[in-house]
Every structure is written in C-alpha cells, then in structure tokens.
Coordinates of C-alpha atoms and ligand atoms in Angstrom, one line a residue:
X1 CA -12.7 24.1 14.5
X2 CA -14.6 21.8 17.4
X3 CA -13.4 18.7 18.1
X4 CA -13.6 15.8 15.8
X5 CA -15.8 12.9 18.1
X6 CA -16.7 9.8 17.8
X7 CA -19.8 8.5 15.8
X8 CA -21.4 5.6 18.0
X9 CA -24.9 5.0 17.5
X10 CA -25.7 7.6 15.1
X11 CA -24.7 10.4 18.0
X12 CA -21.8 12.2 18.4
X13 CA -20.3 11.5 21.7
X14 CA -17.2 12.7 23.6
X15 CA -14.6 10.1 24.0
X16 CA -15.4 8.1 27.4
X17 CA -12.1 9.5 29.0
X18 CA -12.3 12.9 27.3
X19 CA -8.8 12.4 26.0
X20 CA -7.8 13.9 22.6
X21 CA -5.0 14.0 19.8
X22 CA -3.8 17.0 18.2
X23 CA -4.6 17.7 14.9
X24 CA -2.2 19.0 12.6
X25 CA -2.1 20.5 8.7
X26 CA 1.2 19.1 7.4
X27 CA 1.3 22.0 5.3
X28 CA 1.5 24.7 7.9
X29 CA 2.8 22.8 10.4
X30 CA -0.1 24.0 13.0
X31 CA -2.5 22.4 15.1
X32 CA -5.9 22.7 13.6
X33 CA -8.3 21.0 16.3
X34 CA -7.9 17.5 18.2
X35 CA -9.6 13.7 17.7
X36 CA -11.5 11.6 20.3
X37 CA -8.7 9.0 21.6
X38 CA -11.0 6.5 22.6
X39 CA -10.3 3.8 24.9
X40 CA -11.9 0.1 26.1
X41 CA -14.7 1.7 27.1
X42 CA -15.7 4.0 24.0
X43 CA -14.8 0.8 21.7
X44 CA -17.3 -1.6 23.9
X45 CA -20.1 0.9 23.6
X46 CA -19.5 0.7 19.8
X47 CA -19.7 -3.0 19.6
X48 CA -22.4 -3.0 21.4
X49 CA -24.7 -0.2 19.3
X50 CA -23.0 -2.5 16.3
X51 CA -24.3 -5.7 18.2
X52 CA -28.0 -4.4 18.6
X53 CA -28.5 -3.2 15.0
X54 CA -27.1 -6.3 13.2
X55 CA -30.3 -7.7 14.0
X56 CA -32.1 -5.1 11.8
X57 CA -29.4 -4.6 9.2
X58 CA -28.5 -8.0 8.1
X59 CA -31.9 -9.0 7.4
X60 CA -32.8 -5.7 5.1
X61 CA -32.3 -6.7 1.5
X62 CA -29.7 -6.2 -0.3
X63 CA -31.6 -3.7 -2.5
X64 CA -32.5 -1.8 0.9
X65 CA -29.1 -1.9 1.8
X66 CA -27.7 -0.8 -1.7
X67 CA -30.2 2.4 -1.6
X68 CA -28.1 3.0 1.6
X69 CA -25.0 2.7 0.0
X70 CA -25.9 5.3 -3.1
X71 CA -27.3 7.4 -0.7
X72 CA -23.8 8.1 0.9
X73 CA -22.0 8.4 -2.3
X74 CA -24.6 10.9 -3.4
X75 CA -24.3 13.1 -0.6
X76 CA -20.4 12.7 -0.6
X77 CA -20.3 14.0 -3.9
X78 CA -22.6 17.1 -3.4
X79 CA -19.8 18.0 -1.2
X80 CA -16.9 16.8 -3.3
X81 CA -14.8 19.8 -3.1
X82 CA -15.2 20.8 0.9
X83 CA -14.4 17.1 1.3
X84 CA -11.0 17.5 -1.1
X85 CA -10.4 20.5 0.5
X86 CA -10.6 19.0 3.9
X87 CA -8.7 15.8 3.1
X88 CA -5.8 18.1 1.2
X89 CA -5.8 20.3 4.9
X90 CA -5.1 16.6 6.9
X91 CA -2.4 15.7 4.6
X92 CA -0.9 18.0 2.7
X93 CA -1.7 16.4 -0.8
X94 CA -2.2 18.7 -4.0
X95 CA -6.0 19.9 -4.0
X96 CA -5.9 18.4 -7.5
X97 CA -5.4 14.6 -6.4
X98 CA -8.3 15.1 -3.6
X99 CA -10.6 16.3 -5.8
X100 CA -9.5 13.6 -8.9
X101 CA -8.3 10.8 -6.8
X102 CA -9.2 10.6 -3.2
X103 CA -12.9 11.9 -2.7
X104 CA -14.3 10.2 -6.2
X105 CA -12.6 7.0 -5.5
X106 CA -14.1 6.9 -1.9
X107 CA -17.7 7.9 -3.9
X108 CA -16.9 5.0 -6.8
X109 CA -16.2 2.4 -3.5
X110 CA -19.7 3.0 -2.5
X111 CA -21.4 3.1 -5.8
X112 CA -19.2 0.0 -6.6
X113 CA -19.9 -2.4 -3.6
X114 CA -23.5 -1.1 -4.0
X115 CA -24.3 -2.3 -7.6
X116 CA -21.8 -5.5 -7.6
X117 CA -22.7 -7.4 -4.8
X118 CA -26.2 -8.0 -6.8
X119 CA -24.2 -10.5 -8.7
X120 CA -22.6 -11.9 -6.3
X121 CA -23.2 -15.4 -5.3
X122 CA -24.3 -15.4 -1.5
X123 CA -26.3 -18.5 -2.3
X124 CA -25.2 -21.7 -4.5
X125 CA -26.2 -24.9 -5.2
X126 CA -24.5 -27.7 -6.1
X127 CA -26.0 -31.4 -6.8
X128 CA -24.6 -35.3 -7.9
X129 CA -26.7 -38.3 -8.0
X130 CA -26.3 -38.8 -4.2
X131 CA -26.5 -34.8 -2.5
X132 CA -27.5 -32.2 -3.4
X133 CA -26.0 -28.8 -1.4
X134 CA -26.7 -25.8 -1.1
X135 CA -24.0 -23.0 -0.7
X136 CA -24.8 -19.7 1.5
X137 CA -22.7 -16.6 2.7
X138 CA -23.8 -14.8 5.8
X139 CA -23.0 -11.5 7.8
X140 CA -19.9 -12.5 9.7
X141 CA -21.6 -9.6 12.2
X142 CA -19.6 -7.1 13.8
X143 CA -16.1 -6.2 11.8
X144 CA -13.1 -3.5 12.5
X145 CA -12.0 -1.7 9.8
X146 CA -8.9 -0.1 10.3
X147 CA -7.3 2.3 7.9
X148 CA -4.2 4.6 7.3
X149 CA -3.6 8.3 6.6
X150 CA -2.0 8.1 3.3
X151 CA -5.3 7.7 1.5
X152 CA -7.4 8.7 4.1
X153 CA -11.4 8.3 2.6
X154 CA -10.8 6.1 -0.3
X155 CA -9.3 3.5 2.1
X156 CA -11.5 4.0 4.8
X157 CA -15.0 3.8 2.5
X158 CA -13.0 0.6 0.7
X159 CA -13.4 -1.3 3.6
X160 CA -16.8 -0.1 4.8
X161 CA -18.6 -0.2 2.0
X162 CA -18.0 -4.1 1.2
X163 CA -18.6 -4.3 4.9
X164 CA -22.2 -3.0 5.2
X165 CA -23.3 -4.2 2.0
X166 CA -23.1 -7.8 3.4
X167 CA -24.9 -6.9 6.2
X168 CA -22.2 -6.7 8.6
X169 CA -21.9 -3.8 11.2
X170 CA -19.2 -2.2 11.7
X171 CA -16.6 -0.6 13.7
X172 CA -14.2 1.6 11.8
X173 CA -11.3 3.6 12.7
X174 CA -9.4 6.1 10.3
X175 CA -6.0 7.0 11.6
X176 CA -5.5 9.9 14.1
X177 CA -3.0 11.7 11.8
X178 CA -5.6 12.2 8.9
X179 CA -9.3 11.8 10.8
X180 CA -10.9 14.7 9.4
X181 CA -12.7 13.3 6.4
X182 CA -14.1 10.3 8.9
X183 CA -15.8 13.0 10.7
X184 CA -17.3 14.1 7.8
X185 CA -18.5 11.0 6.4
X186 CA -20.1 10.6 10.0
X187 CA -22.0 13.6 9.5
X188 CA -23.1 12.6 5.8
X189 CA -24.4 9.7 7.8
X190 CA -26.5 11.4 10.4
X191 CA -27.9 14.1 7.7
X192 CA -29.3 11.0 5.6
X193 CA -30.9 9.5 9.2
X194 CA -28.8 6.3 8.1
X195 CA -29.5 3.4 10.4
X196 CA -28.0 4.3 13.7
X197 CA -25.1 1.5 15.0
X198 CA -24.3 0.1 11.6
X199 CA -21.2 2.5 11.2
X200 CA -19.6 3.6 14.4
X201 CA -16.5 5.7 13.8
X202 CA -14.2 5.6 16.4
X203 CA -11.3 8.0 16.3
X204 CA -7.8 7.5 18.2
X205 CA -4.5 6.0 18.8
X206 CA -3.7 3.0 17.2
X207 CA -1.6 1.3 20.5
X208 CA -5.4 2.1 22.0
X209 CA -8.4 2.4 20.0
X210 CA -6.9 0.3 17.5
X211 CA -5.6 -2.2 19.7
X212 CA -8.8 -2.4 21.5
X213 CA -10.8 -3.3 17.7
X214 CA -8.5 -5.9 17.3
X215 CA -8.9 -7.8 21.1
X216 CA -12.2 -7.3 20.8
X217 CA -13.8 -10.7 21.0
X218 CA -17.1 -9.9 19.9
X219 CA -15.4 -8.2 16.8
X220 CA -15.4 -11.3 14.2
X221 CA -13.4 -9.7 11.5
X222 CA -10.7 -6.9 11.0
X223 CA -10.0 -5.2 7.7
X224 CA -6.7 -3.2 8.2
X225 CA -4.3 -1.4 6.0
X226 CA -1.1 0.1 6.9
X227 CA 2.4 -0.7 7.6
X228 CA 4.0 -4.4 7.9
X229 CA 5.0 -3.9 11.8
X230 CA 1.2 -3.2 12.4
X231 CA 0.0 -5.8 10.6
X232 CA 2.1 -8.6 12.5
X233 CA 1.2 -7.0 15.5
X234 CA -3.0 -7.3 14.8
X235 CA -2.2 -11.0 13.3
X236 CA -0.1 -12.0 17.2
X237 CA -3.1 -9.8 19.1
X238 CA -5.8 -11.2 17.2
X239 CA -5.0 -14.9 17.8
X240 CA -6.8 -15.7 20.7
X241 CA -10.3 -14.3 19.3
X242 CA -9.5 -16.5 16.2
X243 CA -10.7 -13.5 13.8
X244 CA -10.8 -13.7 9.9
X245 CA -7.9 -11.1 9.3
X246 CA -7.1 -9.1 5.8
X247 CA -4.1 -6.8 6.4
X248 CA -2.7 -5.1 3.2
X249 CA 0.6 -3.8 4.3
X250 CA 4.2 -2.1 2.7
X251 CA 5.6 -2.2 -0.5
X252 CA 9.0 -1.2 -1.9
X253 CA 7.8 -1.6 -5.7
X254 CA 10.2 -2.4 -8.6
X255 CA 9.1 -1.1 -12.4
X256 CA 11.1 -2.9 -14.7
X257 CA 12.1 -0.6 -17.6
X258 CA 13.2 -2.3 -21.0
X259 CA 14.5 -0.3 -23.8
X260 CA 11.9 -1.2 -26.2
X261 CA 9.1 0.7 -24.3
X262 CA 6.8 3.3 -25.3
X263 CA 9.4 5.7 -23.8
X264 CA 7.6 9.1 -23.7
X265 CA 4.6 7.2 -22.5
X266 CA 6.9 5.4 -19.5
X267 CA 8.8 8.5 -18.3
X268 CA 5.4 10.3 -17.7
X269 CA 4.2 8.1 -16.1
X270 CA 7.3 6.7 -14.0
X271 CA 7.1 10.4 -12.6
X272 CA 3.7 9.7 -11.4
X273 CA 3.9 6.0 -10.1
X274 CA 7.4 7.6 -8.3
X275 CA 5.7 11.1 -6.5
X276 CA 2.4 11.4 -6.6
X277 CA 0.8 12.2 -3.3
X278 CA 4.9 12.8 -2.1
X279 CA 5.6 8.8 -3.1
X280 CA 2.9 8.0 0.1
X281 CA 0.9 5.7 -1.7
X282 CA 1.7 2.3 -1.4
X283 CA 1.7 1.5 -4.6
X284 CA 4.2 3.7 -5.8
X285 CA 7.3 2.1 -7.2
X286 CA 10.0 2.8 -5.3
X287 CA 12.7 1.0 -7.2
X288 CA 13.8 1.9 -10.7
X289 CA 15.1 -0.9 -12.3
X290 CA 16.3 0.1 -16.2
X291 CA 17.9 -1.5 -18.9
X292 CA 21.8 -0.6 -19.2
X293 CA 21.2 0.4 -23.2
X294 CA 18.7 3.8 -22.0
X295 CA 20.4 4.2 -18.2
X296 CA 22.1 7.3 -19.0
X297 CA 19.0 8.7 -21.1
X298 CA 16.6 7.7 -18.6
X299 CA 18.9 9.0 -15.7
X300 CA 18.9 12.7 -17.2
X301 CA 15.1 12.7 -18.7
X302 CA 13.8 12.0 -15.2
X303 CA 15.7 14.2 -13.3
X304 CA 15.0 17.2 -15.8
X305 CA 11.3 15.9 -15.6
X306 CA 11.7 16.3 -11.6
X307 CA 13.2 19.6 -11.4
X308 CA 10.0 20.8 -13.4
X309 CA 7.6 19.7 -10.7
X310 CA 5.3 21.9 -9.8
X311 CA 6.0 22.0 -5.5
X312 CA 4.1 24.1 -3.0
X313 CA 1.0 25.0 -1.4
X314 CA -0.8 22.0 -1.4
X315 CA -4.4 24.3 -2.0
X316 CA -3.2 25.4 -4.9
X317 CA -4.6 23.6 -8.1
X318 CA -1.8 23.8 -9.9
X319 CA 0.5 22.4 -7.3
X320 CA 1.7 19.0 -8.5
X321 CA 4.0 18.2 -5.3
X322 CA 2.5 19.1 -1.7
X323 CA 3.6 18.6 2.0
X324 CA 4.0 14.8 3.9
X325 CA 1.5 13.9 6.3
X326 CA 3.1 14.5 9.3
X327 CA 6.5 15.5 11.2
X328 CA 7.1 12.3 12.4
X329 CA 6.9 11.0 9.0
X330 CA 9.2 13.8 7.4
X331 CA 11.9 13.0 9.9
X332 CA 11.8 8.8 8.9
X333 CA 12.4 10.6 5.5
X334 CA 14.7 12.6 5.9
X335 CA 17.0 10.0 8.0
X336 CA 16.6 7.6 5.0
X337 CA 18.5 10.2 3.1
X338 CA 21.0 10.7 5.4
X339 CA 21.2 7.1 5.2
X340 CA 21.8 7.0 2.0
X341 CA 24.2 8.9 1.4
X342 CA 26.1 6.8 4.4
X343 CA 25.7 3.9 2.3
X344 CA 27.4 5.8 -0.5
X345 CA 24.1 6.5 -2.6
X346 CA 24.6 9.5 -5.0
X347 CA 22.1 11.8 -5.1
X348 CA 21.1 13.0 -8.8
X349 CA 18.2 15.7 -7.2
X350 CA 16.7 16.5 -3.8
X351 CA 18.1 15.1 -1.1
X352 CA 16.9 17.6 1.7
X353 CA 13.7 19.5 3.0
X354 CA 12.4 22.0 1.3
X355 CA 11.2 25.6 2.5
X356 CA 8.4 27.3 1.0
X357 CA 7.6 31.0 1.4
X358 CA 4.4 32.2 2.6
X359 CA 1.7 30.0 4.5
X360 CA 3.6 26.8 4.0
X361 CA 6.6 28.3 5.7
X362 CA 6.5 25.7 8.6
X363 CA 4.7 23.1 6.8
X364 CA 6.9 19.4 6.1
X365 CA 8.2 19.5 2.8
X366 CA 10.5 17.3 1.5
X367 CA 12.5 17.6 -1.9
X368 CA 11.5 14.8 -4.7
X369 CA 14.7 13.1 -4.6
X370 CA 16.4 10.3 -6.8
X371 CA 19.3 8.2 -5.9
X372 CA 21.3 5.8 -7.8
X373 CA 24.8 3.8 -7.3
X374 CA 23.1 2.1 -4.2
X375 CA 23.3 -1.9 -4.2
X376 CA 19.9 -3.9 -4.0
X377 CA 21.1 -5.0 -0.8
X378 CA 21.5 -1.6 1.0
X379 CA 19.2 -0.4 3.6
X380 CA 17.5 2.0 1.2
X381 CA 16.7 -0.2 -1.3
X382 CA 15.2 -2.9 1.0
X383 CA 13.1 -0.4 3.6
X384 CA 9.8 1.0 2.7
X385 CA 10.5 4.6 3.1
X386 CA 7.0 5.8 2.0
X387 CA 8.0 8.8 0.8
X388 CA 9.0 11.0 -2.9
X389 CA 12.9 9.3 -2.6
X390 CA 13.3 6.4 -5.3
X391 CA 16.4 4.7 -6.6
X392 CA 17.6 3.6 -9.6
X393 CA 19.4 0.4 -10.8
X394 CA 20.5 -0.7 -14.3
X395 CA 19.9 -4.2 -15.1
X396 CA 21.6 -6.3 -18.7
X397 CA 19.2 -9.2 -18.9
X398 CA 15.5 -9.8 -18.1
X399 CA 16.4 -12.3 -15.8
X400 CA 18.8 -9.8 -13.7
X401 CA 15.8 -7.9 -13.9
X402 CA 13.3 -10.2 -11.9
X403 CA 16.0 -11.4 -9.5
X404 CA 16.7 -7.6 -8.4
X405 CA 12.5 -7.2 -7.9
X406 CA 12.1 -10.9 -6.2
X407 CA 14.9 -9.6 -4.1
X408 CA 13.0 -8.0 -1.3
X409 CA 10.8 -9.2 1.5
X410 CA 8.0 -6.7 0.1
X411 CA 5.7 -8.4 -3.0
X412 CA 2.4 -5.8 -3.3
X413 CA 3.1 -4.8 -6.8
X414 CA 5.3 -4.1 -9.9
X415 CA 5.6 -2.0 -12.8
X416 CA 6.5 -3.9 -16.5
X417 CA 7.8 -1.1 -19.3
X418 CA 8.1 -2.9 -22.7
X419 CA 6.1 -3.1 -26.0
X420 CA 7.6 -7.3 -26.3
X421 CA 4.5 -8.8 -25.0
X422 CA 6.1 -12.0 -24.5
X423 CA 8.6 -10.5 -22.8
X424 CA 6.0 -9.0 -20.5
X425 CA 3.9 -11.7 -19.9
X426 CA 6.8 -14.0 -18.6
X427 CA 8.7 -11.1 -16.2
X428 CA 5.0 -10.5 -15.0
X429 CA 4.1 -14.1 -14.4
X430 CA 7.7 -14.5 -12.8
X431 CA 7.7 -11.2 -10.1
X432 CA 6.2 -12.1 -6.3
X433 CA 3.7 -9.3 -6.0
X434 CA -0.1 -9.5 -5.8
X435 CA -0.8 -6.5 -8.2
X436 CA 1.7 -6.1 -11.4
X437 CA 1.1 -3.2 -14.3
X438 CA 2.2 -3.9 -18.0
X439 CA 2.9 -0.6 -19.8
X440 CA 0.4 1.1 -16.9
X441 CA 0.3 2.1 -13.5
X442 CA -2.6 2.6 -11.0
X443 CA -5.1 1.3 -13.8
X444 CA -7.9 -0.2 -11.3
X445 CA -11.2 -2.3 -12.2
X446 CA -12.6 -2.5 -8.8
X447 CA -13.6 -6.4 -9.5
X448 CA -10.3 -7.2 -9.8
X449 CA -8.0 -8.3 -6.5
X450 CA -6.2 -6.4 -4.6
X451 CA -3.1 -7.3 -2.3
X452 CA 0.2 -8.0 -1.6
X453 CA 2.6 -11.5 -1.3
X454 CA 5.2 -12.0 1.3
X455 CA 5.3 -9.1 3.8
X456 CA 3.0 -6.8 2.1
X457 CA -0.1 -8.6 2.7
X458 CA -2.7 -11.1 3.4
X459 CA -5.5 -12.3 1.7
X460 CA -7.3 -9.9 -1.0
X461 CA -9.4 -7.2 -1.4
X462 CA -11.6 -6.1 -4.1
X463 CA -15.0 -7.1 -6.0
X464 CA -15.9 -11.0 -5.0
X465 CA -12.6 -10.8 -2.9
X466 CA -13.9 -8.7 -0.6
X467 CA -17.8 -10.3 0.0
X468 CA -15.8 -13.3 0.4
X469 CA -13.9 -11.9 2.9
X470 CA -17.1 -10.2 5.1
X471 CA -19.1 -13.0 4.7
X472 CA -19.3 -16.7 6.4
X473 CA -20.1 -19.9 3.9
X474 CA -22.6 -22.8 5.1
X475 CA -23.0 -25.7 3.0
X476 CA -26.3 -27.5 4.1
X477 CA -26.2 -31.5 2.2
X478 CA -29.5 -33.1 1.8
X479 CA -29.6 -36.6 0.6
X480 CA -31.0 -37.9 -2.4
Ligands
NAD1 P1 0.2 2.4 10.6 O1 0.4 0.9 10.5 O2 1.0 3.2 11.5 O3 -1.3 2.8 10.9 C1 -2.4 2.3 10.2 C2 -3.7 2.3 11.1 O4 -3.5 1.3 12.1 C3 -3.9 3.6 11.8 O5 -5.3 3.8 11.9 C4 -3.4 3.3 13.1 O6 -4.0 4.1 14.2 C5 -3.7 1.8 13.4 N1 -2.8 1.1 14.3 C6 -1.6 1.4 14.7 N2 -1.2 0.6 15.6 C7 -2.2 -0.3 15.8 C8 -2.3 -1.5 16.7 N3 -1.4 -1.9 17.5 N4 -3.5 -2.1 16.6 C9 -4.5 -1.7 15.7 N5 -4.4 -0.6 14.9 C10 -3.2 0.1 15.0 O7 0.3 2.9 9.1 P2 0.4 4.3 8.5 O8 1.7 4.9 8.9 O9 -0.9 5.0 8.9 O10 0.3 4.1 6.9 C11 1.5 3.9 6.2 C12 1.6 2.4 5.8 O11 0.5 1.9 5.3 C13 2.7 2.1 4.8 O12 3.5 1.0 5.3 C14 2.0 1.8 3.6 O13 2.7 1.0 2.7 C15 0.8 1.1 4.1 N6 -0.3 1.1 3.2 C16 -0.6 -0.1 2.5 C17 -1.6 -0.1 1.6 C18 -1.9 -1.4 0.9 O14 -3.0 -1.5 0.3 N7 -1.1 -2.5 1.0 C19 -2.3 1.0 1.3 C20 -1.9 2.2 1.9 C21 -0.9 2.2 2.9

C-alpha cells in the first residue's frame, strides 16, 4: 500500500523531513505500509493553511457548515465496509464491531454535531431593570485534536466534528499505531472538494507531532484522548500558551453486581462491558465487584461464558474476540499477568497469549483472562491495564461496595447491576466517576456528557459540552 501522508491544505503532502512509521496489522504481526512522522515544520504549515481559512469558514453559516458535515458522513457511509475493513486491519478488532460500532459511530458524530448545534445557544440575552446583555460564543480558531488507537475514527470524528461545526479549524492527529482510517477520511474530504485548510491531518509520533500540536501557540485549544501519563504531560506543555484543554484519559471501571439483578441480562452483558474490542475500550469495567450471596455462581457462569468466546481472525464475521493493537501493547499485558500471579492472583481462565493457526499465526493475541483472590490494593487492581484481563472481588454490603470502586485514583465510569432502584440511585449518586450505567452498559445519547473525575479526565465532552468547549463566550452590557 503507498504511504499514508499528511492532509494539509486539502493536498497530500510528504512529511517535511520524509520521515515515516511503520505500519503494522496486529493480527498478522506484519508491516503493511508506513505514516508521515511529521515534525515542527509540517505542523506550522498546518496552522498556518488552518490560520488562512478560518477567515472563510467561521463566517459561513451554520447551515453551510452543517451541509458540510452530512456530506462527510454520507460519503463515509457509502464506504462503510472498506472503512470497517480497514479500521479491523489497523487494530485487530472483530470485522463485526467496525462495521456495528466503530465506522457508524464516527458517521452518527457527524450527522449528530451537524443537526444539534442548530439548537444550540451561540447567542443569549439576558436583561434587569438596569442592563441588558447579550451572550455570544465564537470560533476559538485554530484547535488540536488529538486521538488514540483504541477507537481509531469514532474518536477521531468525535472531536472534529464539534470542532468544525463551530467554525473552528483544525489540526488533528490520529495515533500512529492505528492511522489508516485518518487517511481515509482525508480522502473523503478531497473527493467532496471540502474547503481546503479547515481539516489538516497530520500523522506521527506523539513525543513529535503531537508534542508540537500542543506547544503550538497559535493552536488555542487541544481536544485529546488517551492515557493519564499523556494527559499530564499536554496539561505541563500546554501551560505557557494558556490553551483551553479537554483531556479524557484512563479508567479502571468497577460494575457493582447485587444479587437482585436481572441476572441473565447482567452476565451478558458483563461479558461485553469486560472484552469487547480485547477490553481496549476505556470504558470497559475492569473490576468485578459482586455480592458474596451469587460469587460462586457468578465466578463459574462467567468463566463458562468466556471459554465459549468466539477468538480468532479478526476478518472473520463471526469472530467475537480479535488481536490487541499492537506488540508493545500485548507485552504491558502480558507482564500484568505475570504480575498477577506475583501478587498471588489466581487465575480462573487465560492467563497467557494465544496462538492461532493460519494467517494470524504471528498476529498479538492474548487469552480473555479472569482473576480473582487479588486485594483492591494490589497493582492489578489499581493499574489501567487496557486490555481483556479483569478481576473479581466479592463485596457483603453496599457500602463495602462503593468504598472498593471510590478506591482508585481512576473515576471515568461505573457499572450498577440491581433491580432496587433506590438502591441504585444512591450507589450511583455515591461512586466518583463522570459516566455511571444502571442495569446498562455503553448506552450513549450523544447530548449527554461525557468524561471522567480524578485521573481519568478533564472537563466534558458531548452535545452542549462539547460547543461549549470549541467556542469562546462574550457578554456585551448595555445600559438601560
Ligand atoms: P496515548 O496517550 O499513548 O496516545 C494518545 C494520542 O496522544 C496518540 O495520538 C499519541 O500519538 C498522542 N501523544 C502521545 N504522546 C504525546 C505528547 N507528548 N503530546 C501530544 N500527544 C501525544 O494513548 P493510547 O495508548 O493511544 O490510548 C490508550 C489510552 O487511551 C488508555 O489509557 C485509554 O484509557 C485512553 N482512552 C480514554 C478514553 C476516554 O474517553 N477517557 C477513550 C479511549 C481511550
């Protein structure tokens, strides 16, 4: 395959120092082409392409600018399955969650931003006998939008698309492990002749390219997503530019399972909030925190509902399981294991990488493993690991409950399991986490916010959340 460049000014240009990544299919283990790894240079021509057609783009109307928007979601969905198939090759997900999850959520975040931001309020007034004010949001101007591999185009577009749609222009940057789908949506762009500079993709390194987007002191804003030691390092280089900064960041999520659940309803789902996409979304609860009545129940229904996951060739549509996203990232997991079992974890399934026959033969697989008899306290149940390896714990009272889910320096969400709605309602109102699930899990309204407490986050994104975030207020007071 050619190269994957960068997308500055509506062109396709080599990176300034001709430097590239590799590019590899997690599932094969093989290097399938290499990514710009853009520098200063590449990132200040960006700005400036994003500088020059501000001018132009924050003044269209929003309806202009919401025909723009459909536009990209139309032509991302006339190619729905060659972009499933290409996000599936960059990270080894099941060919079934691309084309159900990944590419229609990163269609939805278009269509979404597109038709809410008519309602939102970018002007307001407000009067009293003395003043009367009025209110107004502006384009902040040019913004970074900076994005991991996990979820490569749903996370990417859910930045951009609140982004343009306030007129901002942007700079965006998809990770270099999973940069394929970026490329793509670059060329959507230039077949619809979309306004050149307003998205500039810039592919690389995130020590570089990244680091570069976040220094950059004409850049007024950066939206990133990604881990919690990335995030603290954009909020110490950012300071001296003074940016606006959202970062959504780990998670180590608790569900909280009482025995008066739906129960059939709660183990299916436990096995998807647990290992879908390999445990790599950040959202996935980690922690299985159970009543002591159903322990021993729950213990042998999940791991007989493990052992009949359907692992393997990610391009298969029948594969439930598929590869982790990189080597790098199978190693972290498999030393967590290790770990583990140092710390005197038993492991109930899994436990070790997996080989399959055939295509995948190199590829980074990793058993969906399950661990109990570990403390709260231990390493593995206070890390993000970020991949299919979750715990379990057995609680007596609600309030143990809570304590052992507060009990972390992570707070982005949490899964309730109980059919007591008072019960519910309290636990939920008492965990620390942005996003919390009752009887539920990855149920999303798109108006709704979005984000993490303590280490997992800052600030939120989401519906009115996220115009807030793009945009600048100005309250002009006349006198009465
Ligand atoms: P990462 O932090 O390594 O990388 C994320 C992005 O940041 C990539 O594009 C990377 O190139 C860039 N980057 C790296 N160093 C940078 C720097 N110094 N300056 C600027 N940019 C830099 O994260 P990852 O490994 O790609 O993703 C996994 C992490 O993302 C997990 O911790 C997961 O919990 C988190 N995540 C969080 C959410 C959320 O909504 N809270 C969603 C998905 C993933």
């Amino acid at each position: 395959m050619e190269p994957i460049q960068n997308y500055i000014n509506g062109e396709f240009v080599e990176p300034i120092s001709n430097e590239y990544i590799d590019v590899i299919n997690p599932a094969i283990g093989e290097k399938y082409t290499v990514v710009a790894n853009s520098n200063k240079k590449d990132i200040d021509k960006a700005v400036d392409a994003a500088q020059e057609s501000f001018f132009k783009w924050s003044v269209l109307s929003l309806e202009n600018r919401s025909d723009y928007l459909i536009q990209i979601a139309n032509e991302i969905e006339n190619n729905l399955d060659e972009f499933a198939y290409c996000e599936t090759k960059d990270t080894g997900k099941p060919i079934s969650l691309s084309k159900k999850m990944d590419i229609p959520r990163a269609i939805a975040n278009f269509r979404f931003f597109a038709e809410f931001a008519k309602s939102f309020h970018f002007e307001s007034k407000i009067k009293d006998g003395k003043s009367s004010n009025v209110i107004t949001r502006f384009p902040l101007g040019v913004v970074g939008c900076i994005s991991p591999w996990n979820l490569p185009l749903y996370l990417f577009t859910w930045k951009i698309a609140p982004a343009i749609i306030s007129g901002n222009t942007v700079i965006a940057k998809p990770s270099e492990i999973s940069p394929l789908t970026a490329y793509k949506l670059s060329q959507v762009l230039a077949k619809i002749n979309f306004p050149r500079g307003v998205i500039n993709i810039v592919h690389g390194d995130g020590n570089r390219a990244g680091s570069e987007i976040v220094r950059h002191p004409k850049i007024k804003a950066v939206s990133f997503t990604g881990g919690t030691n990335t995030g603290t390092k954009i909020a110490q280089e950012s300071a001296p530019t003074l940016k606006k900064l959202s970062l959504e960041m780990g998670g180590k999520n608790p569900a909280i399972i009482f025995d008066d659940c739906n129960y059939s309803n709660m183990l299916n789902t436990v096995i998807n909030s647990s290992f879908s996409n390999q445990g790599q979304i950040c959202l996935c609860s980690s922690r299985l925190l159970i009543h002591s009545s159903i322990y021993t129940k729950f213990k042998s229904d999940l791991i007989d509902s493990v052992s009949k996951l359907k692992i393997g060739d990610p391009n298969e549509i029948d594969t439930e399981f598929g590869a982790i996203s990189s080597k790098e990232h199978y190693d972290k997991i498999l030393h967590y294991i290790e770990l583990a079992k140092k710390e005197g974890g038993n492991i109930l399934i899994g436990g070790e990488p997996l080989n399959i026959t055939g295509r995948c033969n190199n590829g980074y697989f990793v058993a969906p493993t399950v661990i109990d008899s570990l403390d709260n306290s231990s390493i593995i149940n206070q890390d993000e690991i970020f991949g299919p390896v979750v715990t379990l714990q057995a609680f007596d009272s609600e309030d143990e409950a809570v304590n052992i889910a507060n009990n972390i320096d992570y707070g982005l969400s949490a899964t309730i399991w109980s059919n007591d709605t008072e019960k519910s309602n309290r636990v939920a109102s008492n965990i620390n986490a942005g996003v919390i699930w009752i009887n539920c899990w990855l149920v999303r309204d798109l108006r709704t916010p979005f984000g993490g407490m303590k280490q997992s986050g800052l600030g939120r994104e989401g519906g009115d959340y996220a115009l807030d975030f793009f945009t600048e207020t100005k309250n002009i007071c006349r006198s009465l």
